[in-house]
Coordinates of C-alpha atoms in Angstrom, one line a residue:
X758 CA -50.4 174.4 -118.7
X759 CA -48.8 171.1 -117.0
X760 CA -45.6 171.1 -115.4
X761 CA -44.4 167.3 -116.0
X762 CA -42.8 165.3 -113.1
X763 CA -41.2 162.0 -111.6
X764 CA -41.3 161.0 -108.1
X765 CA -39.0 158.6 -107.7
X766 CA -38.0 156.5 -104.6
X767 CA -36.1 153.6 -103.9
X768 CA -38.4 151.2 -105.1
X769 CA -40.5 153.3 -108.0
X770 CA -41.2 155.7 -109.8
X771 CA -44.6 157.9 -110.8
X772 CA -45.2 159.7 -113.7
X773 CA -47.2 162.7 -113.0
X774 CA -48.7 166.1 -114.7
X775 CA -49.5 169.1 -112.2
X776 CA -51.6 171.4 -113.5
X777 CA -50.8 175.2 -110.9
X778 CA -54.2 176.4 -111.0
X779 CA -55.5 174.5 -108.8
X780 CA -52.5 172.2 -108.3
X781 CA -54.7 169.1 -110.2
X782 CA -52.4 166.4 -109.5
X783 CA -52.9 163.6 -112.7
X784 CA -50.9 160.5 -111.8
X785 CA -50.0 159.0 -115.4
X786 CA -48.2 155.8 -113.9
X787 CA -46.7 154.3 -110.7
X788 CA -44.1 151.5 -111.9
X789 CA -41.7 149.0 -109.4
X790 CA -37.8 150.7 -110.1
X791 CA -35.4 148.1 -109.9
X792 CA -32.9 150.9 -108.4
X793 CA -30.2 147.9 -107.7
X794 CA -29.4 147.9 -111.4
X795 CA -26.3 148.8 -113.0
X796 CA -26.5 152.6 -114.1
X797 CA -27.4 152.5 -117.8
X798 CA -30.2 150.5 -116.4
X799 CA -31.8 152.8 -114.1
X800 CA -31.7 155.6 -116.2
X801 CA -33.4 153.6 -118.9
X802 CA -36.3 153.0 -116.6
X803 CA -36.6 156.4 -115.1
X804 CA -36.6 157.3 -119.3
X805 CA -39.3 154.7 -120.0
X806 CA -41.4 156.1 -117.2
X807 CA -41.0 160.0 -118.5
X808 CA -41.6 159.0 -122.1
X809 CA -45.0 158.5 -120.9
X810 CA -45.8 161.8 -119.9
X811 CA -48.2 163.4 -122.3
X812 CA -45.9 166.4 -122.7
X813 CA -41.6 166.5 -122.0
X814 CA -41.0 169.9 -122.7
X815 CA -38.9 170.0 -119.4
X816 CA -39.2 167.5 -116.4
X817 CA -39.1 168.1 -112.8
X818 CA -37.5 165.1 -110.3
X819 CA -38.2 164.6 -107.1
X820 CA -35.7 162.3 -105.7
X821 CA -33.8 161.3 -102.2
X822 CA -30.5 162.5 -101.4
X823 CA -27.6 162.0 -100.7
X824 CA -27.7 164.1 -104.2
X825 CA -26.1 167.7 -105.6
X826 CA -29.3 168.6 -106.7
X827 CA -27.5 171.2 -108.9
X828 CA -25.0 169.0 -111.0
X829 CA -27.4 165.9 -111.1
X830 CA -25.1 163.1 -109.4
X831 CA -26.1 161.1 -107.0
X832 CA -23.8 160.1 -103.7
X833 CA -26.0 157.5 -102.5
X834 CA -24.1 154.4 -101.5
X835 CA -25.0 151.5 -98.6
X836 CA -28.5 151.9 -98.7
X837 CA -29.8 149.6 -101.0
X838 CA -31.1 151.6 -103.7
X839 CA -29.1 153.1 -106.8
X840 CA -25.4 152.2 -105.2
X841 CA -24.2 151.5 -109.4
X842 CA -25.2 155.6 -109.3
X843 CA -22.3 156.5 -106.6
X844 CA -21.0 159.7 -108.7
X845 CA -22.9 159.0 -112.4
X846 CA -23.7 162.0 -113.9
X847 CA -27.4 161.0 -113.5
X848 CA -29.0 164.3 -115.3
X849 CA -26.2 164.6 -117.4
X850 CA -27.8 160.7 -118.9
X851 CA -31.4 161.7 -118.8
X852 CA -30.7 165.1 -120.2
X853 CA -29.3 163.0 -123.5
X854 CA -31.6 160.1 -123.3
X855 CA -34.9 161.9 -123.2
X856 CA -33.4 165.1 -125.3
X857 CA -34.2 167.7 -122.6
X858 CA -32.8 171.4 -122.2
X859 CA -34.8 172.1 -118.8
X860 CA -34.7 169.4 -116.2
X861 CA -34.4 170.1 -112.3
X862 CA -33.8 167.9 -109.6
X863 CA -36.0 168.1 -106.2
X864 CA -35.0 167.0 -102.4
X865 CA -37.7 164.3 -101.7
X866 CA -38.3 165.7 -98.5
X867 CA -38.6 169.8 -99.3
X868 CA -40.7 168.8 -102.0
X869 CA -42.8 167.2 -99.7
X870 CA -42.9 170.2 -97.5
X871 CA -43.4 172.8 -99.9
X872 CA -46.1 171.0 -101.3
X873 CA -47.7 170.6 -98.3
X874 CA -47.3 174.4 -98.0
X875 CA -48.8 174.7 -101.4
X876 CA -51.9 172.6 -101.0
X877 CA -51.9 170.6 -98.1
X878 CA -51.6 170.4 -94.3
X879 CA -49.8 173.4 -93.7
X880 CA -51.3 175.9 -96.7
X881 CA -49.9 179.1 -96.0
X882 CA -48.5 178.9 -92.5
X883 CA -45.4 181.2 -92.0
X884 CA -42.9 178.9 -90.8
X885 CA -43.3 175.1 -90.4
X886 CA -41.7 172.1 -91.3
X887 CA -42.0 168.8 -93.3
X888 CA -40.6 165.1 -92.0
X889 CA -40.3 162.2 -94.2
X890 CA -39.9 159.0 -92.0
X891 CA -39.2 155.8 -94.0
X892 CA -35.8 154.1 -94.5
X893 CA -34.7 157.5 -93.0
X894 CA -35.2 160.5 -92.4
X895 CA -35.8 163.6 -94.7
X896 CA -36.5 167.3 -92.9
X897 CA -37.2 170.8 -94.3
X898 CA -37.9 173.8 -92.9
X899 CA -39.8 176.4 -94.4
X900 CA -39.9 180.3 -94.0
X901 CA -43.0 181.6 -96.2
X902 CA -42.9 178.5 -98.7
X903 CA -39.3 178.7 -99.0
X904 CA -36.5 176.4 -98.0
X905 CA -33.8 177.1 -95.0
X906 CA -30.7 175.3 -95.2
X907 CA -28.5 177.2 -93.7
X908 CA -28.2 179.6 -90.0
X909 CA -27.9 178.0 -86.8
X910 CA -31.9 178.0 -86.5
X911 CA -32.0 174.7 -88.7
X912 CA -29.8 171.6 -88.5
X913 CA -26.9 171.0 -91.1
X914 CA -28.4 171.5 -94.6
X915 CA -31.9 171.5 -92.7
X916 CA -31.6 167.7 -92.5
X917 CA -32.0 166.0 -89.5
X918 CA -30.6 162.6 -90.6
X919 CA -27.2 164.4 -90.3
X920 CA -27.2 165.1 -86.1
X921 CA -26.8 161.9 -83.5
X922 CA -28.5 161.0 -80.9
X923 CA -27.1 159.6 -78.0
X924 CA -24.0 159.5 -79.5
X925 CA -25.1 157.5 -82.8
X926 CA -26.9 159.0 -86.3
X927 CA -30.4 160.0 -86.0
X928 CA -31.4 157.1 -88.4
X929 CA -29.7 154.6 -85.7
X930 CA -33.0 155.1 -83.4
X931 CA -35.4 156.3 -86.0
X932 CA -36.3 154.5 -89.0
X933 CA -38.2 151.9 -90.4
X934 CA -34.6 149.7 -89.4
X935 CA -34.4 151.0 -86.2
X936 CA -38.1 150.3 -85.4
X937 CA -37.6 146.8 -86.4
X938 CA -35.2 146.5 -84.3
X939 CA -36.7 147.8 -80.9
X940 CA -39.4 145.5 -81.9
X941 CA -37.2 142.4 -82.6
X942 CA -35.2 143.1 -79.3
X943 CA -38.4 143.6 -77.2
X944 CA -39.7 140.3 -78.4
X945 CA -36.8 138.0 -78.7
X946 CA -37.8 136.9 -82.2
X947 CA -36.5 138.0 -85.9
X948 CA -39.5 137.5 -88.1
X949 CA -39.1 137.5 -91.6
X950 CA -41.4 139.6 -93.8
X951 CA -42.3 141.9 -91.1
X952 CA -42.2 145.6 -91.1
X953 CA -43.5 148.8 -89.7
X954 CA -47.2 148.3 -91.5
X955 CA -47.4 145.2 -89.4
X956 CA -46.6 146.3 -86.1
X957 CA -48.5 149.0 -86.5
X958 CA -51.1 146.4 -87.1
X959 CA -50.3 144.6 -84.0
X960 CA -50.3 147.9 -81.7
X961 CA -54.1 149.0 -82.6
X962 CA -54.8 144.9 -81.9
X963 CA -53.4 145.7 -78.3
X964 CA -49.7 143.9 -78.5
X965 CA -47.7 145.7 -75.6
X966 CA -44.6 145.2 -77.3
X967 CA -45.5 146.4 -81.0
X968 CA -47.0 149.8 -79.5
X969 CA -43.9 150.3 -77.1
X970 CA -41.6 150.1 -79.9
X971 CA -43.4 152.2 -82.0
X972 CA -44.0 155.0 -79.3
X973 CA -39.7 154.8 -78.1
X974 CA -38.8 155.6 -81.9
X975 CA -41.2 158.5 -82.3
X976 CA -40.7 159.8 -79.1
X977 CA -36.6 159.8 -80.2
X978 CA -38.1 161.9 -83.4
X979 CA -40.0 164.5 -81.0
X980 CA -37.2 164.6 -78.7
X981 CA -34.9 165.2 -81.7
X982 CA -37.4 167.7 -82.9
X983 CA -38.2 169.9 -80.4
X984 CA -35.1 172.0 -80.1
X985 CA -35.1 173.0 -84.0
X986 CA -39.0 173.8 -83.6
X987 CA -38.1 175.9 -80.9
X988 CA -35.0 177.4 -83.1
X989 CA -36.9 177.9 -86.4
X990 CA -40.3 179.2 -84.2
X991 CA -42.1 176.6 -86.5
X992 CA -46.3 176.8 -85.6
X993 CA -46.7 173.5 -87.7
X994 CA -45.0 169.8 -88.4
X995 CA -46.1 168.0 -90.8
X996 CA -45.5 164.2 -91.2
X997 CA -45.4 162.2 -94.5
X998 CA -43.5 159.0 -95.7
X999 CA -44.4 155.4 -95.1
X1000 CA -44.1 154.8 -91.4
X1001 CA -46.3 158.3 -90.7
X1002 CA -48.9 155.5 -91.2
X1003 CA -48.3 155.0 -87.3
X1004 CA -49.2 158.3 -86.2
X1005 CA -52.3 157.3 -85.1
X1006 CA -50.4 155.1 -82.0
X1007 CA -47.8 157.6 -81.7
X1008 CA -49.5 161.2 -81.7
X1009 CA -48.9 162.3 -78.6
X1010 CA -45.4 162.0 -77.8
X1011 CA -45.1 165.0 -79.1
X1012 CA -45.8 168.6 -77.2
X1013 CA -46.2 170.6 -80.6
X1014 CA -48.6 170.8 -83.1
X1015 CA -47.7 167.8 -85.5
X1016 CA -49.8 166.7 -88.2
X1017 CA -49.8 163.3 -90.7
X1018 CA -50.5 163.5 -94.4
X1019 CA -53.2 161.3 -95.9
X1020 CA -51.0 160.9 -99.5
X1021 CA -47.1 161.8 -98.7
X1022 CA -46.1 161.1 -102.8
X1023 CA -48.8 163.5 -104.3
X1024 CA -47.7 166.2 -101.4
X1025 CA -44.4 165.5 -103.4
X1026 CA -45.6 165.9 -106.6
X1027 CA -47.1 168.9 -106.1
X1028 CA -44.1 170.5 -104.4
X1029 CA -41.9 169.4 -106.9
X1030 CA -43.9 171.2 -109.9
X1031 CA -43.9 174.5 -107.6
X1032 CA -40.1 174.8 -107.3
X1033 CA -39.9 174.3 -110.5
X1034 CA -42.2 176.7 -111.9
X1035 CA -40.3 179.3 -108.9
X1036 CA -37.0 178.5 -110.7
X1037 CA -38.2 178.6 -114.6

């Protein structure tokens, strides 16, 4: 049995089959996804990159939000991905495209959690959390494998990207935008091409500047952190997306036990073939 899935981001998409005994992760492809295209578009490429699949007799997504994971439409808008899908009946599309009864939508980020929970950095562990850092942020919080959204133990939705901090969103002092910019303000320039990867780069080569900025934006994350931890009674963070590449400069800002995940997309994977197997 293989529980066929998507993981799609802002600029991909990967085909992948999960195979639950054993959660055997086989990736099929990895393809660029021009997401800036009209609507029609997008959903022909997302089609294109399922048709591939060895077997479609359902599909599982994983995808970001802002998303109603339940009626398929997307709300994402000023972000530079998939702004021709503000309010397109995205699954509604793929449902008649690829001629699917049984397709289910995924968070990014809880995927990434629970499949961490699955088979990963925090297997089994009563109540931890997952945190995407990349563009923005994504958070879940898990209690025995499952999602919290809501109580006043987790933040709105269990997503962190929707509190301030210092009176601004989250995303404002922690992101791969926000850590451009502490670095572009520290050192007076604007460098074109640049991002995270390379000033992580420059940080482990000893540039004062480069592992200042990268240590101020983490420690906003642990600061932000720390009173849902607390809340929750989580035992174990785990981090994943593409600036968690930095963890290495940045580890011990925080005071509680945070770990980094080698491969953040097949966590993903896996966590989106487990929900939906729990939801069949």
């Amino acid at each position: 049995m293989y529980v066929p899935v998507l993981e799609v981001g802002g600029s991909h998409v990967t085909a992948a089959v999960v195979a639950p005994d054993g959660w055997r992760v086989e990736v099929v492809d990895r393809i660029d996804l021009a997401s800036q295209q009209a609507a029609e578009a997008v959903v022909g490429q997302l089609a294109a990159a399922a048709r591939k699949l060895p077997t479609l007799d359902g599909l599982a997504i994983a995808i970001p939000g802002p998303f109603d994971y339940s009626a398929g439409v997307g709300w994402w808008q000023g972000q530079t991905k998939f702004d021709a899908l503000y309010g397109f009946p995205l699954g509604e599309a793929l449902r008649a495209e690829l001629d699917l009864d049984r397709l289910k939508f995924v968070n990014d980020a809880e995927a990434f959690a629970v499949g961490e929970w699955t088979a990963g950095l925090t297997r089994g562990v009563e109540r931890c959390a997952g945190v995407t850092v990349g563009t923005g942020i994504g958070t879940a919080f898990l209690a025995d494998g499952h999602v919290v959204r809501e109580g006043g133990s987790v933040p709105p939705g269990g997503e962190l990207y929707r509190t301030d901090y210092d009176g601004h969103p989250l995303e404002d002092s922690i992101s791969g935008r926000a850590l451009l910019h502490r670095y572009f303000a520290r050192t007076g320039s604007d460098e074109p091409g640049i991002g995270v990867k390379e000033i992580a780069d420059r940080a482990r080569a000893g540039e004062q500047a480069a592992s200042e900025s990268l240590r101020d934006g983490f420690a906003v994350l642990a600061e932000a952190l720390t009173p849902w931890i607390d809340r929750f009674r989580v035992t174990r963070t785990v981090l994943g997306g593409s600036i968690s590449g930095a963890f290495d400069l940045v580890h011990d800002v925080f005071d509680f036990d945070v770990v980094a995940t080698p491969d953040t997309e097949h966590a993903a994977i896996i966590g989106t073939a487990a929900h939906s197997l729990r939801t069949a």
